Amino acid sequence: MFMTAIDTHIHSEGRSVEDLKFMAENGIKIAITCAFYPIRPSFPETLIDLARKLTEFEPERGEKAGMEIYSAVGIHPRCIPPRWDKVLGFIESYSGYVAIGEIGLEDGSDEEKEVLKAQLQLAKKLDVPAIIHTPRKNKDAILKKTLEILDAVSFPEELALIDHNSVETVKVVLEKRYWAGITVQPGKLTVDEAVKIIEEFGDERLIANSDTGFSESDMLAVKKLYDACGNERVVRRNAEKFFKI
Amino acid sequence: MFMTAIDTHIHSEGRSVEDLKFMAENGIKIAITCAFYPIRPSFPETLIDLARKLTEFEPERGEKAGMEIYSAVGIHPRCIPPRWDKVLGFIESYSGYVAIGEIGLEDGSDEEKEVLKAQLQLAKKLDVPAIIHTPRKNKDAILKKTLEILDAVSFPEELALIDHNSVETVKVVLEKRYWAGITVQPGKLTVDEAVKIIEEFGDERLIANSDTGFSESDMLAVKKLYDACGNERVVRRNAEKFFKI
């Protein structure tokens, strides 16, 4: 029988309660829902209320579906509002989340770098994990810039989960002693590629997820990975350790 | 074969793109998505960005699903933020929506009444239709208060859709010459009850919807109503007229 798995990167807001139920019934009984706003917000207040929604409403909706939902709050590089420092001020005073995320660089602009740096400094100060996105385009080059910022703020290796790795980037991320997210999803990794990554690099610091959310996506990706390789660390135990859940 | 139907009251935000696709494939090819924020927002700015999201992102997501999504913007009585007049100022200057909604009274407090009144005055001034919610609890008493406010602002009958009617309230609403929404959904009307309402009161000013959204709900309610009675006016033509779509 399939064990309980943790999907460490979803956008539960883009999924109906029936979808969450379907995931839970298929063994994905725990998920981390990550902050993202699907248009660029005009106001920092929108992301503050989003953080409240993710930590108050989404776990409640998860409960109705038989799924335990934990939240990550923060500013995604594709939705940086004006006066974004207000969002960070709120997060610092707030609780109820398990990580800062998803954060990271998308195009690598100066503004994105500044926002990422400030969020990493906050995560380090608060001693909470950070979920760090890498984009589909120019993944290698953007990862390089991301690593420079992590270095610049002396970000603790054990608090950084660099996500959406390719076979190439996972090597770099693990060499730097960060946690590496493997996202099984059309357009990202196939189940076979993910299994090969586990075989090649070992399961010590790999964490699986689906990134399911606002777009059409495979909600059972983490289950399928488990079915293919039977690895409990990658689909659950590493996440428990990293997120302290 | 089932014709094209319009679901005039959904919260598309609570549905995945696959769900919207499922609805469209079953003939519900047009929907009106109504404003609602599932926690009480701390800031009016949140509802301004929500209006932008509903008019920019949701129609785009609908398009991917083969569904034409139109938006209603406004302040639901369960999510009135502080300084709510800022939201109305934004709506007045904005476009891209087909109605103000969903608005209305939930408990009938003085604040709710004030917000409803201001929104009705705005809808009248802008000459756009209003989708007016009635609550599950104390429906008759709250409808009475709602009608008093409509009277107080001399709201044009042809612009008011009073929604979620029971067999009792639909009579009152139609006597006042407003449009009456019939919501087919567990906890609201059954298909049989909706059919009886159509038979008893005629189809001239009845408009069907499902209210599907953040909670577990029957997405095909409007199709099921059509299958049971074959009435095109209630599942499409009246909505085209009311919303001018």
Tab-separated table of C-alpha atoms in Angstrom:
chain	number	residue	atom	x	y	z
A	1	MET	CA	0.000	0.000	0.000
A	2	PHE	CA	1.159	3.525	-0.722
A	3	MET	CA	2.449	5.352	2.303
A	4	THR	CA	1.735	8.918	3.316
A	5	ALA	CA	3.618	11.373	1.138
A	6	ILE	CA	4.296	15.090	1.419
A	7	ASP	CA	3.977	17.245	-1.664
A	8	THR	CA	6.348	20.057	-0.695
A	9	HIS	CA	5.400	22.570	-3.350
A	10	ILE	CA	1.827	23.109	-4.448
A	11	HIS	CA	-0.391	26.140	-4.987
A	12	SER	CA	-3.494	24.816	-3.270
A	13	GLU	CA	-5.374	27.988	-4.208
A	14	GLY	CA	-5.478	26.777	-7.809
A	15	ARG	CA	-7.044	23.448	-6.800
A	16	SER	CA	-10.614	22.727	-5.805
A	17	VAL	CA	-11.368	21.000	-2.526
A	18	GLU	CA	-12.356	17.915	-4.540
A	19	ASP	CA	-8.870	17.934	-6.119
A	20	LEU	CA	-7.219	18.076	-2.695
A	21	LYS	CA	-9.446	15.197	-1.594
A	22	PHE	CA	-8.343	13.206	-4.644
A	23	MET	CA	-4.696	13.820	-3.738
A	24	ALA	CA	-5.258	12.837	-0.100
A	25	GLU	CA	-7.126	9.682	-1.118
A	26	ASN	CA	-4.092	8.769	-3.188
A	27	GLY	CA	-1.737	9.089	-0.236
A	28	ILE	CA	-0.636	12.694	-0.573
A	29	LYS	CA	-1.941	13.597	2.841
A	30	ILE	CA	0.383	16.508	3.608
A	31	ALA	CA	1.298	19.475	1.418
A	32	ILE	CA	3.122	22.783	1.606
A	33	THR	CA	1.226	25.521	-0.223
A	34	CYS	CA	3.460	28.293	-1.564
A	35	ALA	CA	2.705	31.989	-1.964
A	36	PHE	CA	2.109	33.241	-5.492
A	37	TYR	CA	-0.249	35.863	-6.883
A	38	PRO	CA	-1.221	35.236	-10.502
A	39	ILE	CA	-1.054	38.878	-11.566
A	40	ARG	CA	1.483	41.438	-10.437
A	41	PRO	CA	-0.221	43.003	-7.396
A	42	SER	CA	-0.606	46.788	-7.289
A	43	PHE	CA	-0.223	46.842	-3.507
A	44	PRO	CA	1.881	45.138	-0.810
A	45	GLU	CA	-1.315	44.767	1.250
A	46	THR	CA	-2.553	42.163	-1.226
A	47	LEU	CA	0.355	39.875	-0.349
A	48	ILE	CA	-0.179	40.455	3.370
A	49	ASP	CA	-3.796	39.309	3.080
A	50	LEU	CA	-2.598	36.464	0.842
A	51	ALA	CA	-0.276	35.315	3.659
A	52	ARG	CA	-3.263	35.403	6.020
A	53	LYS	CA	-5.370	33.471	3.531
A	54	LEU	CA	-2.673	30.822	3.052
A	55	THR	CA	-2.237	30.301	6.788
A	56	GLU	CA	-5.909	30.612	7.835
A	57	PHE	CA	-8.169	29.503	5.025
A	58	GLU	CA	-6.133	26.992	3.023
A	59	PRO	CA	-5.347	24.688	6.002
A	60	GLU	CA	-9.066	24.722	6.843
A	61	ARG	CA	-9.955	23.812	3.270
A	62	GLY	CA	-7.274	21.093	3.378
A	63	GLU	CA	-8.830	19.687	6.526
A	64	LYS	CA	-12.162	19.302	4.735
A	65	ALA	CA	-10.304	17.335	2.062
A	66	GLY	CA	-8.434	15.114	4.517
A	67	MET	CA	-5.161	16.877	3.743
A	68	GLU	CA	-2.855	18.615	6.180
A	69	ILE	CA	-1.803	21.896	4.572
A	70	TYR	CA	1.197	23.923	5.792
A	71	SER	CA	1.988	27.310	4.310
A	72	ALA	CA	4.950	29.145	2.880
A	73	VAL	CA	4.622	32.929	2.681
A	74	GLY	CA	6.661	35.524	0.826
A	75	ILE	CA	7.095	37.341	-2.455
A	76	HIS	CA	7.477	35.350	-5.666
A	77	PRO	CA	9.718	37.134	-8.206
A	78	ARG	CA	6.860	37.299	-10.707
A	79	CYS	CA	4.623	39.221	-8.319
A	80	ILE	CA	6.707	41.885	-6.642
A	81	PRO	CA	4.435	44.740	-5.542
A	82	PRO	CA	5.494	48.344	-4.945
A	83	ARG	CA	6.718	48.999	-1.361
A	84	TRP	CA	7.437	45.276	-1.001
A	85	ASP	CA	9.315	45.858	2.260
A	86	LYS	CA	5.877	46.205	3.951
A	87	VAL	CA	5.221	42.534	3.160
A	88	LEU	CA	8.464	41.526	4.848
A	89	GLY	CA	7.629	43.632	7.880
A	90	PHE	CA	4.358	41.758	8.176
A	91	ILE	CA	5.964	38.326	7.761
A	92	GLU	CA	8.475	39.144	10.477
A	93	SER	CA	5.672	39.916	12.925
A	94	TYR	CA	3.506	37.000	11.819
A	95	SER	CA	3.502	33.277	12.552
A	96	GLY	CA	1.687	30.173	11.400
A	97	TYR	CA	3.872	29.416	8.391
A	98	VAL	CA	6.628	26.802	8.012
A	99	ALA	CA	8.764	28.493	5.347
A	100	ILE	CA	9.442	31.664	3.403
A	101	GLY	CA	8.493	30.868	-0.185
A	102	GLU	CA	8.314	30.618	-2.942
A	103	ILE	CA	11.014	33.191	-3.472
A	104	GLY	CA	13.847	33.357	-5.998
A	105	LEU	CA	14.762	34.899	-9.315
A	106	GLU	CA	12.781	34.698	-12.530
A	107	ASP	CA	14.597	37.025	-14.960
A	108	GLY	CA	17.355	38.001	-12.564
A	109	SER	CA	16.646	41.762	-12.616
A	110	ASP	CA	18.139	44.056	-9.991
A	111	GLU	CA	14.758	44.419	-8.295
A	112	GLU	CA	14.313	40.632	-8.111
A	113	LYS	CA	17.808	40.268	-6.641
A	114	GLU	CA	17.104	42.897	-4.023
A	115	VAL	CA	13.809	41.266	-3.006
A	116	LEU	CA	15.385	37.801	-2.852
A	117	LYS	CA	18.291	39.058	-0.764
A	118	ALA	CA	15.991	40.792	1.724
A	119	GLN	CA	13.832	37.661	2.056
A	120	LEU	CA	16.850	35.423	2.598
A	121	GLN	CA	18.128	37.786	5.270
A	122	LEU	CA	14.724	37.610	6.932
A	123	ALA	CA	14.582	33.796	6.766
A	124	LYS	CA	18.075	33.593	8.259
A	125	LYS	CA	17.157	36.023	11.043
A	126	LEU	CA	13.966	34.090	11.831
A	127	ASP	CA	15.691	30.708	11.373
A	128	VAL	CA	13.010	29.393	9.010
A	129	PRO	CA	13.528	27.415	5.797
A	130	ALA	CA	13.294	29.069	2.394
A	131	ILE	CA	11.779	27.550	-0.762
A	132	ILE	CA	13.779	28.993	-3.632
A	133	HIS	CA	12.320	28.806	-7.120
A	134	THR	CA	14.434	28.426	-10.256
A	135	PRO	CA	12.828	29.397	-13.570
A	136	ARG	CA	12.238	27.332	-16.678
A	137	LYS	CA	14.189	29.763	-18.868
A	138	ASN	CA	17.963	30.185	-18.401
A	139	LYS	CA	17.878	27.860	-15.412
A	140	ASP	CA	21.644	27.457	-15.146
A	141	ALA	CA	22.480	31.155	-15.437
A	142	ILE	CA	19.746	32.191	-12.992
A	143	LEU	CA	20.776	29.495	-10.521
A	144	LYS	CA	24.308	30.918	-10.613
A	145	LYS	CA	22.995	34.376	-9.684
A	146	THR	CA	20.830	32.824	-6.952
A	147	LEU	CA	23.815	31.023	-5.449
A	148	GLU	CA	25.790	34.274	-5.421
A	149	ILE	CA	23.055	35.905	-3.351
A	150	LEU	CA	22.907	32.938	-0.954
A	151	ASP	CA	26.675	33.274	-0.541
A	152	ALA	CA	26.486	37.039	-0.088
A	153	VAL	CA	24.112	36.690	2.867
A	154	SER	CA	25.905	33.590	4.216
A	155	PHE	CA	22.625	31.738	4.099
A	156	PRO	CA	22.653	28.526	6.185
A	157	GLU	CA	22.798	25.492	3.869
A	158	GLU	CA	20.296	23.513	5.957
A	159	LEU	CA	17.633	26.212	5.491
A	160	ALA	CA	17.752	26.422	1.687
A	161	LEU	CA	15.631	24.269	-0.597
A	162	ILE	CA	16.462	25.132	-4.190
A	163	ASP	CA	13.583	23.929	-6.264
A	164	HIS	CA	12.663	22.766	-9.765
A	165	ASN	CA	16.099	21.327	-10.495
A	166	SER	CA	17.188	19.822	-13.765
A	167	VAL	CA	19.613	16.916	-13.923
A	168	GLU	CA	22.358	19.523	-14.387
A	169	THR	CA	21.454	21.937	-11.605
A	170	VAL	CA	20.829	19.258	-8.980
A	171	LYS	CA	24.545	18.440	-9.044
A	172	VAL	CA	25.548	22.052	-8.420
A	173	VAL	CA	22.963	22.504	-5.653
A	174	LEU	CA	24.012	19.354	-3.794
A	175	GLU	CA	27.706	20.209	-4.082
A	176	LYS	CA	26.926	23.470	-2.320
A	177	ARG	CA	25.231	21.394	0.441
A	178	TYR	CA	21.733	22.848	-0.105
A	179	TRP	CA	18.565	20.772	-0.296
A	180	ALA	CA	17.452	20.095	-3.872
A	181	GLY	CA	13.811	20.048	-4.950
A	182	ILE	CA	12.815	17.698	-7.747
A	183	THR	CA	9.583	18.684	-9.410
A	184	VAL	CA	7.877	15.882	-11.301
A	185	GLN	CA	5.633	17.550	-13.835
A	186	PRO	CA	5.190	17.840	-17.609
A	187	GLY	CA	7.633	20.571	-18.656
A	188	LYS	CA	9.826	19.888	-15.623
A	189	LEU	CA	11.047	16.369	-14.731
A	190	THR	CA	9.519	13.082	-15.829
A	191	VAL	CA	9.197	10.290	-13.265
A	192	ASP	CA	12.069	8.501	-15.028
A	193	GLU	CA	14.349	11.523	-14.855
A	194	ALA	CA	13.560	11.973	-11.162
A	195	VAL	CA	14.352	8.308	-10.468
A	196	LYS	CA	17.647	8.650	-12.325
A	197	ILE	CA	18.538	11.705	-10.233
A	198	ILE	CA	17.882	9.739	-7.035
A	199	GLU	CA	20.010	6.843	-8.313
A	200	GLU	CA	22.839	9.124	-9.375
A	201	PHE	CA	22.987	11.567	-6.465
A	202	GLY	CA	21.539	9.571	-3.560
A	203	ASP	CA	18.479	10.499	-1.520
A	204	GLU	CA	20.081	12.393	1.342
A	205	ARG	CA	19.014	15.902	0.413
A	206	LEU	CA	16.460	15.466	-2.383
A	207	ILE	CA	12.853	16.540	-1.810
A	208	ALA	CA	10.005	15.757	-4.227
A	209	ASN	CA	7.054	17.890	-5.246
A	210	SER	CA	4.522	18.451	-8.034
A	211	ASP	CA	4.107	22.270	-8.268
A	212	THR	CA	0.448	21.560	-9.002
A	213	GLY	CA	-1.757	24.643	-8.873
A	214	PHE	CA	-3.242	27.265	-11.178
A	215	SER	CA	-2.405	25.458	-14.435
A	216	GLU	CA	-3.354	22.038	-15.702
A	217	SER	CA	-0.998	19.657	-13.895
A	218	ASP	CA	-0.463	16.160	-12.584
A	219	MET	CA	-1.663	16.194	-8.980
A	220	LEU	CA	-0.364	12.689	-8.288
A	221	ALA	CA	3.231	13.291	-9.378
A	222	VAL	CA	4.713	12.537	-5.936
A	223	LYS	CA	2.741	9.294	-5.662
A	224	LYS	CA	3.918	8.256	-9.127
A	225	LEU	CA	7.507	8.910	-8.139
A	226	TYR	CA	7.068	6.775	-5.036
A	227	ASP	CA	5.409	4.021	-7.079
A	228	ALA	CA	8.402	4.039	-9.428
A	229	CYS	CA	11.175	3.974	-6.829
A	230	GLY	CA	9.701	3.233	-3.392
A	231	ASN	CA	11.897	5.897	-1.797
A	232	GLU	CA	10.367	7.208	1.442
A	233	ARG	CA	13.049	9.777	2.149
A	234	VAL	CA	12.468	11.751	-1.032
A	235	VAL	CA	8.673	11.739	-0.806
A	236	ARG	CA	8.378	12.262	2.962
A	237	ARG	CA	11.184	11.945	5.486
A	238	ASN	CA	13.499	14.615	4.071
A	239	ALA	CA	10.599	17.054	3.969
A	240	GLU	CA	9.696	16.319	7.606
A	241	LYS	CA	13.261	17.137	8.568
A	242	PHE	CA	13.660	20.225	6.393
A	243	PHE	CA	10.318	21.816	7.289
A	244	LYS	CA	10.331	20.483	10.898
A	245	ILE	CA	6.799	19.106	10.484
B	1	MET	CA	-27.486	17.418	-27.515
B	2	PHE	CA	-27.042	19.834	-24.639
B	3	MET	CA	-26.870	23.454	-25.670
B	4	THR	CA	-24.521	26.111	-24.419
B	5	ALA	CA	-25.439	27.231	-20.924
B	6	ILE	CA	-24.341	30.162	-18.782
B	7	ASP	CA	-23.593	29.565	-15.114
B	8	THR	CA	-24.281	33.048	-13.785
B	9	HIS	CA	-22.764	32.669	-10.352
B	10	ILE	CA	-19.551	30.766	-9.751
B	11	HIS	CA	-16.335	31.469	-7.859
B	12	SER	CA	-13.910	30.257	-10.502
B	13	GLU	CA	-10.988	30.939	-8.144
B	14	GLY	CA	-12.025	27.909	-6.116
B	15	ARG	CA	-11.968	25.629	-9.157
B	16	SER	CA	-8.981	24.174	-10.966
B	17	VAL	CA	-8.549	24.694	-14.685
B	18	GLU	CA	-9.380	21.001	-15.152
B	19	ASP	CA	-12.700	21.603	-13.345
B	20	LEU	CA	-13.527	24.506	-15.645
B	21	LYS	CA	-12.669	22.293	-18.609
B	22	PHE	CA	-15.020	19.627	-17.261
B	23	MET	CA	-17.822	22.186	-17.009
B	24	ALA	CA	-17.165	23.506	-20.522
B	25	GLU	CA	-17.088	19.979	-21.947
B	26	ASN	CA	-20.507	19.468	-20.394
B	27	GLY	CA	-21.960	22.509	-22.138
B	28	ILE	CA	-21.394	25.173	-19.490
B	29	LYS	CA	-19.289	27.268	-21.809
B	30	ILE	CA	-19.909	30.685	-20.248
B	31	ALA	CA	-19.746	31.710	-16.601
B	32	ILE	CA	-19.865	34.813	-14.448
B	33	THR	CA	-17.262	34.667	-11.660
B	34	CYS	CA	-18.215	36.669	-8.579
B	35	ALA	CA	-15.978	38.528	-6.142
B	36	PHE	CA	-15.454	36.941	-2.732
B	37	TYR	CA	-12.438	36.778	-0.433
B	38	PRO	CA	-12.469	33.728	1.824
B	39	ILE	CA	-11.158	35.555	4.890
B	40	ARG	CA	-12.079	39.067	5.979
B	41	PRO	CA	-9.386	41.178	4.297
B	42	SER	CA	-7.346	43.566	6.435
B	43	PHE	CA	-7.044	46.065	3.599
B	44	PRO	CA	-9.218	47.513	0.808
B	45	GLU	CA	-6.237	47.110	-1.535
B	46	THR	CA	-6.708	43.332	-1.403
B	47	LEU	CA	-10.138	43.659	-3.004
B	48	ILE	CA	-8.803	46.053	-5.623
B	49	ASP	CA	-6.176	43.516	-6.688
B	50	LEU	CA	-8.857	40.822	-6.494
B	51	ALA	CA	-10.960	42.814	-8.992
B	52	ARG	CA	-7.897	42.974	-11.257
B	53	LYS	CA	-7.300	39.253	-10.839
B	54	LEU	CA	-10.932	38.415	-11.636
B	55	THR	CA	-10.939	40.530	-14.787
B	56	GLU	CA	-7.408	39.760	-16.014
B	57	PHE	CA	-6.356	36.305	-14.865
B	58	GLU	CA	-9.592	34.345	-14.513
B	59	PRO	CA	-10.835	34.982	-18.087
B	60	GLU	CA	-7.405	33.868	-19.320
B	61	ARG	CA	-7.598	30.695	-17.247
B	62	GLY	CA	-11.148	30.159	-18.542
B	63	GLU	CA	-9.906	30.457	-22.102
B	64	LYS	CA	-7.434	27.639	-21.494
B	65	ALA	CA	-10.382	25.535	-20.303
B	66	GLY	CA	-12.624	26.389	-23.252
B	67	MET	CA	-14.851	28.539	-21.045
B	68	GLU	CA	-15.711	32.194	-21.504
B	69	ILE	CA	-15.445	33.841	-18.088
B	70	TYR	CA	-16.966	37.247	-17.312
B	71	SER	CA	-16.405	38.939	-13.983
B	72	ALA	CA	-18.428	40.595	-11.271
B	73	VAL	CA	-16.490	42.816	-8.873
B	74	GLY	CA	-17.440	44.294	-5.516
B	75	ILE	CA	-17.542	43.704	-1.793
B	76	HIS	CA	-19.295	40.605	-0.446
B	77	PRO	CA	-20.883	41.236	2.970
B	78	ARG	CA	-18.695	38.553	4.562
B	79	CYS	CA	-15.480	40.271	3.504
B	80	ILE	CA	-15.866	43.975	4.162
B	81	PRO	CA	-12.416	45.518	4.669
B	82	PRO	CA	-11.661	48.723	6.570
B	83	ARG	CA	-11.860	51.869	4.377
B	84	TRP	CA	-14.064	49.958	1.938
B	85	ASP	CA	-14.946	53.166	0.066
B	86	LYS	CA	-11.503	52.884	-1.594
B	87	VAL	CA	-12.672	49.692	-3.319
B	88	LEU	CA	-15.715	51.488	-4.709
B	89	GLY	CA	-13.549	54.363	-5.919
B	90	PHE	CA	-11.449	51.842	-7.823
B	91	ILE	CA	-14.456	50.048	-9.322
B	92	GLU	CA	-15.867	53.362	-10.520
B	93	SER	CA	-12.661	54.110	-12.420
B	94	TYR	CA	-12.216	50.559	-13.685
B	95	SER	CA	-13.765	48.538	-16.515
B	96	GLY	CA	-13.717	44.983	-17.809
B	97	TYR	CA	-16.477	43.632	-15.570
B	98	VAL	CA	-20.114	42.908	-16.411
B	99	ALA	CA	-21.685	43.356	-12.970
B	100	ILE	CA	-21.189	44.564	-9.419
B	101	GLY	CA	-21.305	41.446	-7.245
B	102	GLU	CA	-21.698	39.505	-5.302
B	103	ILE	CA	-23.018	42.081	-2.884
B	104	GLY	CA	-25.838	41.934	-0.351
B	105	LEU	CA	-26.503	41.319	3.309
B	106	GLU	CA	-25.369	38.357	5.376
B	107	ASP	CA	-26.334	39.232	8.966
B	108	GLY	CA	-27.940	42.550	8.148
B	109	SER	CA	-25.649	44.677	10.345
B	110	ASP	CA	-25.529	48.460	9.932
B	111	GLU	CA	-22.100	48.214	8.282
B	112	GLU	CA	-23.364	45.643	5.775
B	113	LYS	CA	-26.348	47.854	4.985
B	114	GLU	CA	-24.149	50.861	4.427
B	115	VAL	CA	-21.808	48.931	2.107
B	116	LEU	CA	-24.711	47.449	0.139
B	117	LYS	CA	-26.364	50.833	-0.240
B	118	ALA	CA	-23.172	52.461	-1.497
B	119	GLN	CA	-22.613	49.644	-4.004
B	120	LEU	CA	-26.167	49.833	-5.293
B	121	GLN	CA	-25.814	53.587	-5.719
B	122	LEU	CA	-22.627	52.971	-7.688
B	123	ALA	CA	-24.234	50.292	-9.891
B	124	LYS	CA	-27.148	52.621	-10.598
B	125	LYS	CA	-24.805	55.504	-11.434
B	126	LEU	CA	-22.719	53.290	-13.743
B	127	ASP	CA	-25.826	51.564	-15.164
B	128	VAL	CA	-24.418	48.053	-14.572
B	129	PRO	CA	-26.305	45.037	-13.198
B	130	ALA	CA	-25.893	43.944	-9.577
B	131	ILE	CA	-25.752	40.353	-8.302
B	132	ILE	CA	-27.339	40.447	-4.865
B	133	HIS	CA	-26.708	37.560	-2.501
B	134	THR	CA	-29.230	36.340	0.063
B	135	PRO	CA	-27.934	34.251	2.967
B	136	ARG	CA	-28.831	30.741	4.037
B	137	LYS	CA	-29.839	31.885	7.524
B	138	ASN	CA	-32.898	34.126	8.024
B	139	LYS	CA	-33.356	34.376	4.271
B	140	ASP	CA	-36.819	35.940	4.437
B	141	ALA	CA	-35.957	38.576	7.048
B	142	ILE	CA	-32.676	39.523	5.334
B	143	LEU	CA	-34.404	39.704	1.939
B	144	LYS	CA	-36.890	42.151	3.455
B	145	LYS	CA	-34.041	44.412	4.611
B	146	THR	CA	-32.388	44.093	1.197
B	147	LEU	CA	-35.577	45.151	-0.574
B	148	GLU	CA	-35.866	48.191	1.705
B	149	ILE	CA	-32.389	49.304	0.643
B	150	LEU	CA	-33.195	48.730	-3.047
B	151	ASP	CA	-36.285	50.876	-2.548
B	152	ALA	CA	-34.366	53.543	-0.640
B	153	VAL	CA	-31.952	54.055	-3.547
B	154	SER	CA	-34.706	53.629	-6.178
B	155	PHE	CA	-32.652	50.886	-7.747
B	156	PRO	CA	-33.765	50.056	-11.319
B	157	GLU	CA	-35.619	46.715	-11.343
B	158	GLU	CA	-33.960	45.572	-14.560
B	159	LEU	CA	-30.486	45.880	-13.015
B	160	ALA	CA	-31.114	43.751	-9.903
B	161	LEU	CA	-30.564	40.005	-9.784
B	162	ILE	CA	-31.496	38.755	-6.330
B	163	ASP	CA	-29.820	35.424	-5.924
B	164	HIS	CA	-30.102	32.118	-4.052
B	165	ASN	CA	-33.877	32.262	-3.800
B	166	SER	CA	-36.049	29.769	-1.991
B	167	VAL	CA	-39.503	28.832	-3.239
B	168	GLU	CA	-40.846	31.498	-0.832
B	169	THR	CA	-38.509	34.382	-1.687
B	170	VAL	CA	-38.719	33.924	-5.462
B	171	LYS	CA	-42.384	35.001	-5.300
B	172	VAL	CA	-41.562	38.212	-3.431
B	173	VAL	CA	-38.641	39.034	-5.733
B	174	LEU	CA	-40.655	38.557	-8.913
B	175	GLU	CA	-43.579	40.580	-7.566
B	176	LYS	CA	-41.155	43.459	-7.093
B	177	ARG	CA	-40.134	43.003	-10.773
B	178	TYR	CA	-36.507	42.084	-10.034
B	179	TRP	CA	-34.661	39.184	-11.661
B	180	ALA	CA	-34.570	36.074	-9.470
B	181	GLY	CA	-31.554	33.777	-9.255
B	182	ILE	CA	-32.173	30.094	-8.671
B	183	THR	CA	-29.154	28.288	-7.313
B	184	VAL	CA	-29.208	24.527	-7.823
B	185	GLN	CA	-26.894	23.097	-5.203
B	186	PRO	CA	-26.985	20.802	-2.164
B	187	GLY	CA	-28.098	23.051	0.708
B	188	LYS	CA	-29.834	25.417	-1.713
B	189	LEU	CA	-32.326	24.187	-4.342
B	190	THR	CA	-32.629	20.679	-5.739
B	191	VAL	CA	-33.181	20.249	-9.468
B	192	ASP	CA	-36.787	19.286	-8.727
B	193	GLU	CA	-37.420	22.381	-6.636
B	194	ALA	CA	-35.923	24.575	-9.373
B	195	VAL	CA	-38.132	22.934	-12.004
B	196	LYS	CA	-41.191	23.501	-9.815
B	197	ILE	CA	-40.278	27.177	-9.436
B	198	ILE	CA	-40.046	27.532	-13.230
B	199	GLU	CA	-43.413	25.796	-13.646
B	200	GLU	CA	-45.084	27.911	-10.978
B	201	PHE	CA	-43.668	31.352	-11.734
B	202	GLY	CA	-42.780	31.173	-15.441
B	203	ASP	CA	-39.358	31.646	-16.948
B	204	GLU	CA	-39.473	35.335	-17.774
B	205	ARG	CA	-37.113	36.612	-15.101
B	206	LEU	CA	-35.507	33.493	-13.609
B	207	ILE	CA	-31.755	32.960	-13.988
B	208	ALA	CA	-29.993	29.701	-13.050
B	209	ASN	CA	-26.599	29.171	-11.439
B	210	SER	CA	-24.578	26.719	-9.352
B	211	ASP	CA	-22.562	28.913	-6.916
B	212	THR	CA	-19.752	26.373	-7.386
B	213	GLY	CA	-16.440	27.516	-5.963
B	214	PHE	CA	-14.330	27.175	-2.824
B	215	SER	CA	-16.400	24.381	-1.255
B	216	GLU	CA	-17.298	20.932	-2.502
B	217	SER	CA	-20.120	21.506	-4.960
B	218	ASP	CA	-21.935	20.240	-8.013
B	219	MET	CA	-20.282	21.916	-10.995
B	220	LEU	CA	-22.876	20.603	-13.453
B	221	ALA	CA	-25.939	21.942	-11.641
B	222	VAL	CA	-27.037	24.179	-14.534
B	223	LYS	CA	-26.688	21.341	-17.036
B	224	LYS	CA	-28.750	19.079	-14.782
B	225	LEU	CA	-31.461	21.695	-14.558
B	226	TYR	CA	-31.522	21.993	-18.351
B	227	ASP	CA	-31.615	18.205	-18.712
B	228	ALA	CA	-34.627	18.120	-16.387
B	229	CYS	CA	-36.685	20.881	-17.984
B	230	GLY	CA	-35.142	21.829	-21.348
B	231	ASN	CA	-35.647	25.526	-20.623
B	232	GLU	CA	-33.174	27.676	-22.577
B	233	ARG	CA	-34.284	30.986	-21.145
B	234	VAL	CA	-33.423	30.103	-17.565
B	235	VAL	CA	-30.042	28.544	-18.355
B	236	ARG	CA	-28.942	31.039	-21.016
B	237	ARG	CA	-31.146	33.612	-22.715
B	238	ASN	CA	-32.237	35.540	-19.620
B	239	ALA	CA	-28.600	35.800	-18.536
B	240	GLU	CA	-27.549	37.124	-21.950
B	241	LYS	CA	-30.174	39.816	-21.620
B	242	PHE	CA	-29.499	40.708	-17.986
B	243	PHE	CA	-25.700	40.827	-18.268
B	244	LYS	CA	-25.724	42.133	-21.867
B	245	ILE	CA	-23.294	39.423	-22.968
